[in-house]
């Protein structure tokens, strides 16, 4: 085949978007754990689940899968709210209601805007089949204060069409330092349980980084007791291999064993990296089989794409060649978790002299974080696995070898 396969068909990979449900792999245990509590919610026993995972682990893909599943299997009205960049409970509460409103039949949505929000809206527009509008700050505050009342009203209007509600709040991280959020959410959860006026079949799914959930629990221990929890870890090597083989199989492409082993190794079990490696290899395919040379080229190209798009916000703050050289050495020596003593072992004497400056700078820009401390020793790790993967790939002598 002389021309690239990509000239004939589209890529089956999605490095920039949540994975389509039909391509969802390797998370069946977590998905089952989340959905098994839905019957309780439908029995007017409100359920609360907090899903954690580091960046690139597929949290949003899981939530998309759950939303599709409960809409089809349980006929739930769903509200997906991205809280990214937001630290206001007022805005969050209003967004949840707006997203619930869009479950109403199209012909009645504008009327429900007036019923639910009164005259406190502006910039109302239709985007596709979705109503978008802003709610003024005074009304947002009122919604936050009386959220249970507004939620109950939303359910009363929706129950003619749906069996219950699924409310997903993604990227809760911006509220993780907020005692007010903890108190607001606890009051909401307690009121649904105690006040028999609010018999709402509702399931709340909150999503964020592990350390952000820990912060919320530190603010109020009882907050953690509200939730069932699970954390998304890296995929196993077997799951990664299965992902590559199954995905390429959909377009009639097989993978040589050596190539598959290398693709799996440099994916590090991170779905985002897997998607990028698969996509980079796909766009350069000329045959229906992936050989070692094509895998190497694709992996190297994937690292450059990660650097330009997914992690550029941090890489641009690595200003000095000396710091870049240390990071490359860490990648080459597979130091994803490390102490200062670990780094010293791979440093020149000159580099060791700037080690404290390097550590402080990497902490400041968010490249690394503290994970443990003992006996005057501090353990660090890369804040995101994709940071480590980038330097592991770009420093690899194995990938530079000719095939």
Coordinates of C-alpha atoms in Angstrom, one line a residue:
X1 CA 0.0 0.0 0.0
X2 CA 1.8 3.1 -1.2
X3 CA -0.4 5.8 0.1
X4 CA -1.1 6.4 3.8
X5 CA -4.1 4.5 5.2
X6 CA -5.2 7.9 6.7
X7 CA -6.0 9.1 3.2
X8 CA -8.8 6.4 3.0
X9 CA -10.3 6.3 6.5
X10 CA -10.5 8.5 9.6
X11 CA -8.5 7.9 12.8
X12 CA -10.0 5.7 15.4
X13 CA -8.1 7.5 18.1
X14 CA -9.2 10.6 20.1
X15 CA -6.3 12.2 21.9
X16 CA -8.0 15.6 22.2
X17 CA -11.5 14.5 23.2
X18 CA -13.2 12.1 25.6
X19 CA -13.3 8.6 24.2
X20 CA -16.5 7.5 22.5
X21 CA -18.4 4.9 24.5
X22 CA -17.9 2.2 21.9
X23 CA -14.1 2.6 22.2
X24 CA -14.1 2.5 26.0
X25 CA -11.7 0.0 27.4
X26 CA -10.3 -1.2 30.7
X27 CA -12.5 0.5 33.3
X28 CA -15.3 -2.0 33.7
X29 CA -14.8 -2.5 37.4
X30 CA -15.1 1.2 38.1
X31 CA -18.1 1.7 35.8
X32 CA -19.9 -1.2 37.5
X33 CA -19.1 0.2 40.9
X34 CA -20.6 3.5 40.0
X35 CA -23.8 2.2 38.3
X36 CA -24.6 -0.4 40.9
X37 CA -26.0 2.3 43.2
X38 CA -28.5 3.7 40.6
X39 CA -31.3 1.4 41.8
X40 CA -30.9 2.9 45.3
X41 CA -31.2 6.4 43.9
X42 CA -34.3 5.4 42.0
X43 CA -35.8 4.3 45.3
X44 CA -35.5 7.9 46.6
X45 CA -32.2 7.1 48.4
X46 CA -29.9 9.9 47.1
X47 CA -26.5 8.5 46.1
X48 CA -23.1 10.3 46.2
X49 CA -20.0 9.1 44.4
X50 CA -16.6 10.8 44.2
X51 CA -14.4 9.6 41.3
X52 CA -10.8 10.6 41.5
X53 CA -7.9 10.3 39.1
X54 CA -4.9 12.2 37.8
X55 CA -4.9 14.1 34.5
X56 CA -5.1 11.9 31.4
X57 CA -6.6 8.9 33.2
X58 CA -9.9 9.2 31.4
X59 CA -12.2 10.6 34.1
X60 CA -14.3 12.6 31.6
X61 CA -14.5 9.5 29.3
X62 CA -15.9 7.5 32.2
X63 CA -18.5 10.2 33.0
X64 CA -19.5 10.3 29.3
X65 CA -19.9 6.5 29.3
X66 CA -22.0 6.6 32.5
X67 CA -24.2 9.4 31.2
X68 CA -24.9 7.5 28.0
X69 CA -25.6 4.3 29.9
X70 CA -28.0 5.7 32.5
X71 CA -29.9 7.7 29.8
X72 CA -30.4 4.5 27.8
X73 CA -30.9 1.9 30.6
X74 CA -32.5 3.9 33.3
X75 CA -34.1 6.8 31.5
X76 CA -32.5 9.4 33.8
X77 CA -32.3 13.1 33.1
X78 CA -28.6 14.0 33.2
X79 CA -26.8 17.2 34.0
X80 CA -23.1 17.3 33.1
X81 CA -21.4 20.4 34.5
X82 CA -17.7 21.2 33.9
X83 CA -16.5 23.2 36.9
X84 CA -13.1 23.9 35.3
X85 CA -11.7 27.3 36.3
X86 CA -14.6 28.0 38.6
X87 CA -14.5 28.6 42.3
X88 CA -18.0 30.0 42.8
X89 CA -20.7 27.8 44.3
X90 CA -23.3 30.3 43.0
X91 CA -22.2 29.7 39.4
X92 CA -22.0 26.0 39.9
X93 CA -25.5 25.7 41.3
X94 CA -27.0 27.7 38.4
X95 CA -25.1 25.7 35.8
X96 CA -26.5 22.5 37.2
X97 CA -30.1 23.8 36.9
X98 CA -29.5 25.1 33.4
X99 CA -28.2 21.7 32.3
X100 CA -31.1 19.9 33.9
X101 CA -33.5 22.3 32.1
X102 CA -32.1 21.1 28.8
X103 CA -33.6 17.7 29.4
X104 CA -37.1 19.2 29.0
X105 CA -38.9 18.8 25.7
X106 CA -37.7 21.5 23.3
X107 CA -41.1 23.1 23.0
X108 CA -41.4 23.8 26.7
X109 CA -37.8 24.9 27.5
X110 CA -38.3 28.6 27.1
X111 CA -41.4 28.5 29.3
X112 CA -39.4 26.7 32.0
X113 CA -36.6 29.3 31.8
X114 CA -39.2 31.8 33.1
X115 CA -40.6 29.3 35.6
X116 CA -37.2 28.4 37.1
X117 CA -35.3 31.6 36.7
X118 CA -37.9 34.4 36.3
X119 CA -36.7 37.5 34.6
X120 CA -33.1 37.1 35.8
X121 CA -31.6 35.7 32.6
X122 CA -29.8 37.3 29.7
X123 CA -28.1 36.4 26.4
X124 CA -30.5 33.5 25.8
X125 CA -29.6 31.5 22.6
X126 CA -30.1 28.1 21.0
X127 CA -26.9 26.2 20.2
X128 CA -27.9 23.1 18.3
X129 CA -30.6 21.6 20.5
X130 CA -29.4 23.3 23.7
X131 CA -30.5 26.5 25.4
X132 CA -27.7 28.6 26.7
X133 CA -28.1 31.7 28.9
X134 CA -26.7 33.7 31.7
X135 CA -28.3 34.1 35.2
X136 CA -27.7 37.3 37.0
X137 CA -25.6 37.2 40.2
X138 CA -28.5 38.0 42.6
X139 CA -30.5 35.0 41.2
X140 CA -27.4 32.8 41.3
X141 CA -27.0 33.6 45.0
X142 CA -30.6 32.8 45.6
X143 CA -30.3 29.4 43.8
X144 CA -27.3 28.5 45.8
X145 CA -29.0 29.4 49.1
X146 CA -32.2 27.5 48.2
X147 CA -30.7 24.9 45.9
X148 CA -32.7 22.0 47.3
X149 CA -36.0 23.9 46.5
X150 CA -34.9 24.6 43.0
X151 CA -33.7 21.0 42.5
X152 CA -37.0 19.7 43.8
X153 CA -38.9 21.9 41.4
X154 CA -36.7 20.7 38.5
X155 CA -37.5 17.1 39.4
X156 CA -41.2 17.8 39.7
X157 CA -41.2 19.2 36.1
X158 CA -39.0 16.4 34.8
X159 CA -40.5 13.3 36.4
X160 CA -43.2 13.2 33.7
X161 CA -40.5 12.2 31.3
X162 CA -37.7 10.6 33.4
X163 CA -37.3 8.2 36.2
X164 CA -34.7 10.3 38.1
X165 CA -31.7 12.6 37.9
X166 CA -28.0 12.1 37.4
X167 CA -25.9 15.2 38.3
X168 CA -22.3 15.0 37.2
X169 CA -19.9 17.7 38.5
X170 CA -16.6 17.4 36.6
X171 CA -13.3 19.1 37.7
X172 CA -14.4 20.0 41.2
X173 CA -10.8 21.0 41.8
X174 CA -11.4 24.8 41.9
X175 CA -13.6 24.4 45.0
X176 CA -11.3 22.0 46.9
X177 CA -10.1 24.7 49.3
X178 CA -13.6 26.0 50.0
X179 CA -15.1 25.2 53.4
X180 CA -18.2 27.0 52.2
X181 CA -18.6 24.4 49.4
X182 CA -18.1 21.5 51.9
X183 CA -20.8 23.1 54.2
X184 CA -23.2 23.7 51.2
X185 CA -22.9 20.2 49.9
X186 CA -23.2 18.6 53.3
X187 CA -26.4 20.6 54.0
X188 CA -27.8 19.5 50.6
X189 CA -27.0 15.9 51.3
X190 CA -28.4 16.0 54.8
X191 CA -31.6 17.8 53.8
X192 CA -32.4 15.2 51.1
X193 CA -32.1 12.5 53.7
X194 CA -33.9 14.2 56.6
X195 CA -36.6 16.3 55.0
X196 CA -39.4 14.1 53.7
X197 CA -40.7 17.0 51.5
X198 CA -37.8 16.2 49.1
X199 CA -38.2 12.7 47.8
X200 CA -35.9 13.1 44.9
X201 CA -34.4 10.1 43.1
X202 CA -31.0 11.7 42.4
X203 CA -27.5 10.4 41.9
X204 CA -24.5 12.9 42.4
X205 CA -21.2 12.0 40.7
X206 CA -18.4 14.3 41.5
X207 CA -15.0 14.1 39.7
X208 CA -11.6 15.5 40.6
X209 CA -7.9 14.9 41.5
X210 CA -7.2 12.6 44.4
X211 CA -5.5 15.3 46.4
X212 CA -8.4 17.7 45.9
X213 CA -10.8 15.1 47.5
X214 CA -8.4 14.7 50.3
X215 CA -8.4 18.5 50.9
X216 CA -12.2 18.6 51.1
X217 CA -12.1 15.8 53.6
X218 CA -9.4 17.6 55.7
X219 CA -11.8 20.6 55.8
X220 CA -14.6 18.4 57.2
X221 CA -14.1 14.7 58.0
X222 CA -17.8 14.0 57.7
X223 CA -17.7 15.2 54.1
X224 CA -15.9 12.1 53.1
X225 CA -18.5 9.8 54.7
X226 CA -21.1 11.1 52.3
X227 CA -19.5 9.4 49.3
X228 CA -18.7 6.1 47.8
X229 CA -15.3 6.6 46.2
X230 CA -12.9 5.1 43.7
X231 CA -9.7 6.2 42.0
X232 CA -8.7 5.6 38.4
X233 CA -5.2 4.1 38.2
X234 CA -3.0 3.4 35.2
X235 CA -4.1 0.6 33.0
X236 CA -2.2 -2.7 33.1
X237 CA 0.1 -3.7 30.3
X238 CA -2.4 -6.3 29.2
X239 CA -5.2 -3.7 29.0
X240 CA -3.0 -1.4 27.0
X241 CA -2.0 -4.1 24.6
X242 CA -5.7 -5.0 24.2
X243 CA -6.6 -1.4 23.6
X244 CA -4.0 -1.0 20.7
X245 CA -4.8 -4.4 19.2
X246 CA -8.6 -3.9 19.3
X247 CA -8.6 -0.3 18.1
X248 CA -6.3 -1.0 15.1
X249 CA -8.2 -4.1 14.3
X250 CA -11.3 -2.0 13.6
X251 CA -9.4 -0.6 10.6
X252 CA -7.8 -3.9 9.5
X253 CA -4.3 -3.2 10.9
X254 CA -2.2 -5.7 12.9
X255 CA 0.8 -5.0 15.2
X256 CA 4.1 -6.8 15.3
X257 CA 4.9 -8.1 18.8
X258 CA 8.1 -6.0 19.2
X259 CA 6.1 -2.9 18.1
X260 CA 3.2 -3.6 20.5
X261 CA 5.6 -4.1 23.4
X262 CA 7.3 -0.7 22.8
X263 CA 3.9 1.1 22.3
X264 CA 2.7 -0.4 25.6
X265 CA 6.0 0.5 27.5
X266 CA 5.9 4.1 26.5
X267 CA 2.2 4.5 27.1
X268 CA 2.8 4.1 30.9
X269 CA -0.8 2.9 31.3
X270 CA -2.1 6.5 30.7
X271 CA -5.2 6.6 28.4
X272 CA -4.3 10.1 27.1
X273 CA -0.8 8.9 26.1
X274 CA -2.2 5.7 24.5
X275 CA -4.6 7.8 22.4
X276 CA -1.8 10.1 21.2
X277 CA 0.6 7.3 20.4
X278 CA -2.1 5.4 18.5
X279 CA -3.1 8.5 16.6
X280 CA 0.5 9.5 15.7
X281 CA 1.2 6.0 14.4
X282 CA -2.1 5.9 12.4
X283 CA -1.4 9.1 10.4
X284 CA 1.9 7.6 9.1
X285 CA 0.7 4.1 8.3
X286 CA 1.4 2.9 4.7
X287 CA 0.7 -0.8 5.3
X288 CA -1.8 -2.9 7.2
X289 CA 0.8 -4.0 9.8
X290 CA 2.7 -1.8 12.3
X291 CA 6.4 -2.7 12.5
X292 CA 8.9 -1.7 15.1
X293 CA 10.2 1.3 13.0
X294 CA 6.7 2.7 12.6
X295 CA 6.1 2.3 16.3
X296 CA 9.3 4.1 17.2
X297 CA 8.5 7.0 14.8
X298 CA 4.9 7.3 16.1
X299 CA 6.0 7.3 19.8
X300 CA 8.5 10.1 19.2
X301 CA 5.9 12.1 17.3
X302 CA 3.4 11.5 20.0
X303 CA 5.8 13.0 22.6
X304 CA 6.1 16.1 20.5
X305 CA 2.3 16.4 20.2
X306 CA 2.0 16.0 23.9
X307 CA 4.5 18.7 24.4
X308 CA 2.8 21.1 22.0
X309 CA -0.8 20.6 23.1
X310 CA -1.4 18.7 26.3
X311 CA 1.4 19.9 28.5
X312 CA 2.6 23.0 26.9
X313 CA 1.2 25.2 29.7
X314 CA 3.9 23.8 32.0
X315 CA 6.8 23.1 29.5
X316 CA 6.9 26.8 28.5
X317 CA 8.0 27.6 32.1
X318 CA 11.1 25.4 31.9
X319 CA 13.3 28.3 30.9
X320 CA 16.9 27.2 31.4
X321 CA 18.8 24.6 29.4
X322 CA 20.2 23.3 32.7
X323 CA 16.8 22.5 34.1
X324 CA 15.7 20.9 30.8
X325 CA 18.9 18.7 30.9
X326 CA 18.1 17.5 34.4
X327 CA 14.5 16.7 33.4
X328 CA 15.7 14.7 30.4
X329 CA 18.1 12.7 32.7
X330 CA 15.2 12.0 35.0
X331 CA 13.2 10.7 32.1
X332 CA 16.1 8.6 30.8
X333 CA 16.6 7.0 34.2
X334 CA 12.9 6.5 34.7
X335 CA 12.6 8.7 37.8
X336 CA 8.8 9.3 37.9
X337 CA 9.0 9.3 41.7
X338 CA 12.1 10.4 43.4
X339 CA 14.0 12.1 46.3
X340 CA 16.8 14.6 46.0
X341 CA 19.3 11.9 46.7
X342 CA 17.9 9.9 43.7
X343 CA 18.5 12.9 41.4
X344 CA 22.0 13.6 42.8
X345 CA 23.1 10.1 41.7
X346 CA 22.5 11.0 38.0
X347 CA 23.8 14.6 38.2
X348 CA 27.2 16.2 37.5
X349 CA 28.8 18.2 40.4
X350 CA 27.8 21.4 38.6
X351 CA 24.1 20.2 38.4
X352 CA 24.1 19.3 42.0
X353 CA 24.9 22.8 43.0
X354 CA 21.6 24.1 41.4
X355 CA 19.5 21.2 42.7
X356 CA 17.6 23.2 45.4
X357 CA 16.9 25.9 42.8
X358 CA 15.7 23.2 40.3
X359 CA 13.4 21.6 42.9
X360 CA 11.9 24.9 43.9
X361 CA 11.3 26.0 40.3
X362 CA 9.7 22.7 39.4
X363 CA 7.4 22.9 42.4
X364 CA 6.5 26.5 41.5
X365 CA 5.5 25.8 37.9
X366 CA 3.6 22.6 38.8
X367 CA 6.0 20.1 37.1
X368 CA 6.4 18.1 40.3
X369 CA 4.7 17.8 43.7
X370 CA 5.5 16.5 47.2
X371 CA 4.0 13.1 47.9
X372 CA 5.6 12.0 51.2
X373 CA 8.0 13.2 53.9
X374 CA 10.0 11.2 56.4
X375 CA 13.2 11.6 58.5
X376 CA 14.2 14.9 56.8
X377 CA 13.6 13.3 53.4
X378 CA 11.1 14.5 50.9
X379 CA 9.7 12.3 48.1
X380 CA 8.4 14.0 44.9
X381 CA 6.7 12.9 41.7
X382 CA 5.7 14.4 38.4
X383 CA 2.4 16.2 38.9
X384 CA 1.0 14.5 35.8
X385 CA 2.1 11.2 34.4
X386 CA 2.2 12.8 30.9
X387 CA 5.1 15.1 32.1
X388 CA 7.1 12.0 33.0
X389 CA 6.2 10.2 29.8
X390 CA 7.2 13.2 27.7
X391 CA 10.7 13.3 29.1
X392 CA 11.0 9.5 29.2
X393 CA 10.3 9.4 25.4
X394 CA 12.3 12.4 24.4
X395 CA 15.4 11.2 26.3
X396 CA 15.1 7.6 25.1
X397 CA 18.2 6.2 23.4
X398 CA 16.2 3.1 22.5
X399 CA 13.9 5.1 20.3
X400 CA 16.9 6.6 18.4
X401 CA 18.3 3.2 17.4
X402 CA 17.9 2.3 13.8
X403 CA 15.7 -0.7 13.0

